[in-house]
Amino acid sequence: MSSLALYRDDNPATPLLRTGDGDEMAAILGEIGVRFERWDSPVIPPRDAPADEVLEIYRPYLDQLMGETGAGSADVVGMHGAGEGWDAARRKFLCEHVHAEDEIRFFVHGHGDFVLHVDGRVFNVRCTAGDLISVPAGVPHWFDGGADPDFVALRVFTNPDGWVARYTGDDIALRFAAPDDKDDKRV
């Protein structure tokens, strides 16, 4: 289930708010410029569907979204279990960073957490299948797919180079990591 937990950035132990209500999540995130919405697709591809099939199924949504955002390309990313390369990728994603363009993701299957650090607050957004999130350019954040990841997501890009991060150097992600992740060394 999708959820939002809001914290002060100096107190990872005590949430100020928790909600699973999609409309409330969209309203709260909208206050910091983050787009959050649910898409209802009449067809959901199998978890192991080829990328071109997934893109074709979601083409009407993607065409509209890319028209609204000026994005030029989309691809599919997925991870099922902590396979080869996941630990290194996860360490990279868990470091607070910003992008020069909006980071747009739509979850086809599974889940992952986008964690945003804005104005002294931390917004942990658990995205699940059917969720669209767009994190504005310049907003510090990190992503956690979990120690045992399970997700398929569409990524939408304006930059032809794809995912390009500028790391902030802040270790806040360590303070907000899951208890079993506290010993992880980030990039």
One Martini backbone bead per residue (centre of mass of N, CA, C, O) as a GRO file, in nm:
protein
  187
    1MET     BB    1   0.097   0.036   0.021
    2SER     BB    2   0.068   0.349   0.010
    3SER     BB    3   0.286   0.608   0.162
    4LEU     BB    4   0.330   0.862   0.427
    5ALA     BB    5   0.615   0.999   0.596
    6LEU     BB    6   0.675   1.252   0.845
    7TYR     BB    7   0.972   1.443   0.930
    8ARG     BB    8   1.214   1.551   1.106
    9ASP     BB    9   1.557   1.577   1.033
   10ASP     BB   10   1.623   1.531   1.369
   11ASN     BB   11   1.377   1.282   1.377
   12PRO     BB   12   1.355   0.947   1.288
   13ALA     BB   13   1.159   0.820   1.525
   14THR     BB   14   0.926   1.061   1.478
   15PRO     BB   15   0.641   1.100   1.338
   16LEU     BB   16   0.417   1.354   1.231
   17LEU     BB   17   0.314   1.164   0.986
   18ARG     BB   18   0.057   0.932   0.862
   19THR     BB   19  -0.031   0.801   0.526
   20GLY     BB   20  -0.263   0.630   0.272
   21ASP     BB   21  -0.390   0.872   0.137
   22GLY     BB   22  -0.374   0.982  -0.179
   23ASP     BB   23  -0.488   1.273  -0.155
   24GLU     BB   24  -0.315   1.360   0.085
   25MET     BB   25  -0.044   1.306  -0.041
   26ALA     BB   26  -0.075   1.499  -0.282
   27ALA     BB   27  -0.113   1.757  -0.113
   28ILE     BB   28   0.148   1.754   0.052
   29LEU     BB   29   0.346   1.724  -0.191
   30GLY     BB   30   0.245   1.975  -0.349
   31GLU     BB   31   0.370   2.187  -0.144
   32ILE     BB   32   0.674   2.082  -0.271
   33GLY     BB   33   0.623   2.003  -0.594
   34VAL     BB   34   0.505   1.715  -0.583
   35ARG     BB   35   0.405   1.456  -0.784
   36PHE     BB   36   0.100   1.264  -0.705
   37GLU     BB   37  -0.035   0.957  -0.849
   38ARG     BB   38  -0.295   0.756  -0.983
   39TRP     BB   39  -0.305   0.476  -1.202
   40ASP     BB   40  -0.544   0.332  -1.430
   41SER     BB   41  -0.512   0.021  -1.579
   42PRO     BB   42  -0.656  -0.213  -1.791
   43VAL     BB   43  -0.347  -0.308  -1.816
   44ILE     BB   44  -0.124  -0.555  -1.676
   45PRO     BB   45   0.172  -0.658  -1.688
   46PRO     BB   46   0.385  -0.875  -1.650
   47ARG     BB   47   0.661  -0.881  -1.455
   48ASP     BB   48   0.833  -1.022  -1.719
   49ALA     BB   49   0.800  -0.819  -1.923
   50PRO     BB   50   0.895  -0.661  -2.176
   51ALA     BB   51   0.975  -0.339  -2.218
   52ASP     BB   52   0.813  -0.284  -2.484
   53GLU     BB   53   0.540  -0.378  -2.363
   54VAL     BB   54   0.519  -0.180  -2.131
   55LEU     BB   55   0.536   0.078  -2.299
   56GLU     BB   56   0.284   0.020  -2.474
   57ILE     BB   57   0.071   0.007  -2.251
   58TYR     BB   58   0.170   0.315  -2.144
   59ARG     BB   59   0.167   0.520  -2.384
   60PRO     BB   60  -0.069   0.717  -2.326
   61TYR     BB   61   0.055   0.823  -2.063
   62LEU     BB   62   0.336   0.903  -2.170
   63ASP     BB   63   0.251   1.106  -2.384
   64GLN     BB   64   0.118   1.300  -2.187
   65LEU     BB   65   0.354   1.339  -1.990
   66MET     BB   66   0.566   1.434  -2.201
   67GLY     BB   67   0.400   1.679  -2.292
   68GLU     BB   68   0.396   1.821  -2.006
   69THR     BB   69   0.733   1.795  -1.948
   70GLY     BB   70   0.931   1.748  -2.212
   71ALA     BB   71   0.993   1.472  -2.245
   72GLY     BB   72   1.184   1.215  -2.453
   73SER     BB   73   1.199   0.955  -2.254
   74ALA     BB   74   1.166   0.592  -2.193
   75ASP     BB   75   1.186   0.334  -1.940
   76VAL     BB   76   1.280   0.018  -1.788
   77VAL     BB   77   1.287  -0.085  -1.442
   78GLY     BB   78   1.421  -0.377  -1.260
   79MET     BB   79   1.379  -0.575  -0.945
   80HIS     BB   80   1.445  -0.923  -0.826
   81GLY     BB   81   1.627  -0.919  -0.602
   82ALA     BB   82   1.967  -0.948  -0.484
   83GLY     BB   83   2.147  -0.915  -0.725
   84GLU     BB   84   2.375  -0.841  -0.927
   85GLY     BB   85   2.458  -0.502  -0.830
   86TRP     BB   86   2.261  -0.399  -0.608
   87ASP     BB   87   2.437  -0.294  -0.378
   88ALA     BB   88   2.572  -0.066  -0.542
   89ALA     BB   89   2.315   0.073  -0.636
   90ARG     BB   90   2.192   0.126  -0.360
   91ARG     BB   91   2.415   0.306  -0.245
   92LYS     BB   92   2.374   0.527  -0.456
   93PHE     BB   93   2.062   0.586  -0.401
   94LEU     BB   94   2.108   0.643  -0.074
   95CYS     BB   95   2.219   0.906  -0.165
   96GLU     BB   96   2.202   1.220  -0.147
   97HIS     BB   97   2.031   1.398  -0.419
   98VAL     BB   98   2.033   1.562  -0.739
   99HIS     BB   99   1.866   1.715  -1.021
  100ALA     BB  100   1.823   1.892  -1.335
  101GLU     BB  101   1.567   1.712  -1.331
  102ASP     BB  102   1.301   1.549  -1.323
  103GLU     BB  103   1.186   1.271  -1.129
  104ILE     BB  104   1.026   1.005  -1.306
  105ARG     BB  105   0.782   0.766  -1.175
  106PHE     BB  106   0.638   0.436  -1.248
  107PHE     BB  107   0.461   0.179  -1.090
  108VAL     BB  108   0.392  -0.149  -1.190
  109HIS     BB  109   0.561  -0.302  -0.964
  110GLY     BB  110   0.570  -0.301  -0.643
  111HIS     BB  111   0.837  -0.119  -0.459
  112GLY     BB  112   0.936   0.215  -0.326
  113ASP     BB  113   1.148   0.473  -0.179
  114PHE     BB  114   1.094   0.813  -0.158
  115VAL     BB  115   1.327   1.052  -0.018
  116LEU     BB  116   1.268   1.374   0.112
  117HIS     BB  117   1.456   1.695   0.155
  118VAL     BB  118   1.261   1.960   0.308
  119ASP     BB  119   1.269   2.209   0.520
  120GLY     BB  120   1.349   2.005   0.769
  121ARG     BB  121   1.223   1.761   0.609
  122VAL     BB  122   1.093   1.417   0.583
  123PHE     BB  123   0.976   1.232   0.293
  124ASN     BB  124   0.824   0.914   0.295
  125VAL     BB  125   0.762   0.747  -0.014
  126ARG     BB  126   0.551   0.485  -0.078
  127CYS     BB  127   0.567   0.309  -0.370
  128THR     BB  128   0.327   0.158  -0.584
  129ALA     BB  129   0.135   0.014  -0.779
  130GLY     BB  130   0.020   0.304  -0.973
  131ASP     BB  131   0.246   0.507  -0.914
  132LEU     BB  132   0.319   0.857  -0.937
  133ILE     BB  133   0.637   1.034  -0.946
  134SER     BB  134   0.758   1.387  -0.912
  135VAL     BB  135   1.074   1.517  -0.876
  136PRO     BB  136   1.209   1.801  -0.858
  137ALA     BB  137   1.439   1.985  -0.945
  138GLY     BB  138   1.670   2.012  -0.666
  139VAL     BB  139   1.558   1.785  -0.485
  140PRO     BB  140   1.639   1.629  -0.214
  141HIS     BB  141   1.726   1.271  -0.240
  142TRP     BB  142   1.618   0.922  -0.220
  143PHE     BB  143   1.645   0.561  -0.285
  144ASP     BB  144   1.450   0.259  -0.180
  145GLY     BB  145   1.432  -0.095  -0.264
  146GLY     BB  146   1.584  -0.264  -0.076
  147ALA     BB  147   1.742  -0.559   0.011
  148ASP     BB  148   1.475  -0.699  -0.142
  149PRO     BB  149   1.389  -0.631  -0.434
  150ASP     BB  150   1.052  -0.518  -0.585
  151PHE     BB  151   1.050  -0.387  -0.915
  152VAL     BB  152   0.861  -0.192  -1.161
  153ALA     BB  153   0.963   0.087  -1.375
  154LEU     BB  154   0.912   0.394  -1.502
  155ARG     BB  155   1.122   0.613  -1.693
  156VAL     BB  156   1.156   0.972  -1.724
  157PHE     BB  157   1.320   1.179  -1.979
  158THR     BB  158   1.512   1.462  -2.092
  159ASN     BB  159   1.783   1.359  -2.064
  160PRO     BB  160   1.983   1.168  -2.274
  161ASP     BB  161   2.160   1.046  -2.020
  162GLY     BB  162   1.963   1.032  -1.793
  163TRP     BB  163   2.077   0.934  -1.495
  164VAL     BB  164   2.176   1.230  -1.304
  165ALA     BB  165   2.384   1.291  -1.025
  166ARG     BB  166   2.407   1.513  -0.733
  167TYR     BB  167   2.582   1.508  -0.454
  168THR     BB  168   2.561   1.649  -0.124
  169GLY     BB  169   2.706   1.488   0.140
  170ASP     BB  170   2.477   1.406   0.306
  171ASP     BB  171   2.397   1.165   0.582
  172ILE     BB  172   2.082   1.133   0.621
  173ALA     BB  173   2.025   0.843   0.517
  174LEU     BB  174   2.152   0.703   0.763
  175ARG     BB  175   1.943   0.815   0.976
  176PHE     BB  176   1.689   0.685   0.784
  177ALA     BB  177   1.751   0.405   0.802
  178ALA     BB  178   1.712   0.104   0.839
  179PRO     BB  179   1.821  -0.078   1.099
  180ASP     BB  180   1.981  -0.290   0.902
  181ASP     BB  181   2.136  -0.022   0.751
  182LYS     BB  182   2.331   0.150   0.943
  183ASP     BB  183   2.616   0.010   0.832
  184ASP     BB  184   2.611   0.136   0.578
  185LYS     BB  185   2.795   0.244   0.296
  186ARG     BB  186   2.805   0.518   0.124
  187VAL     BB  187   2.903   0.712  -0.154
   0.00000   0.00000   0.00000
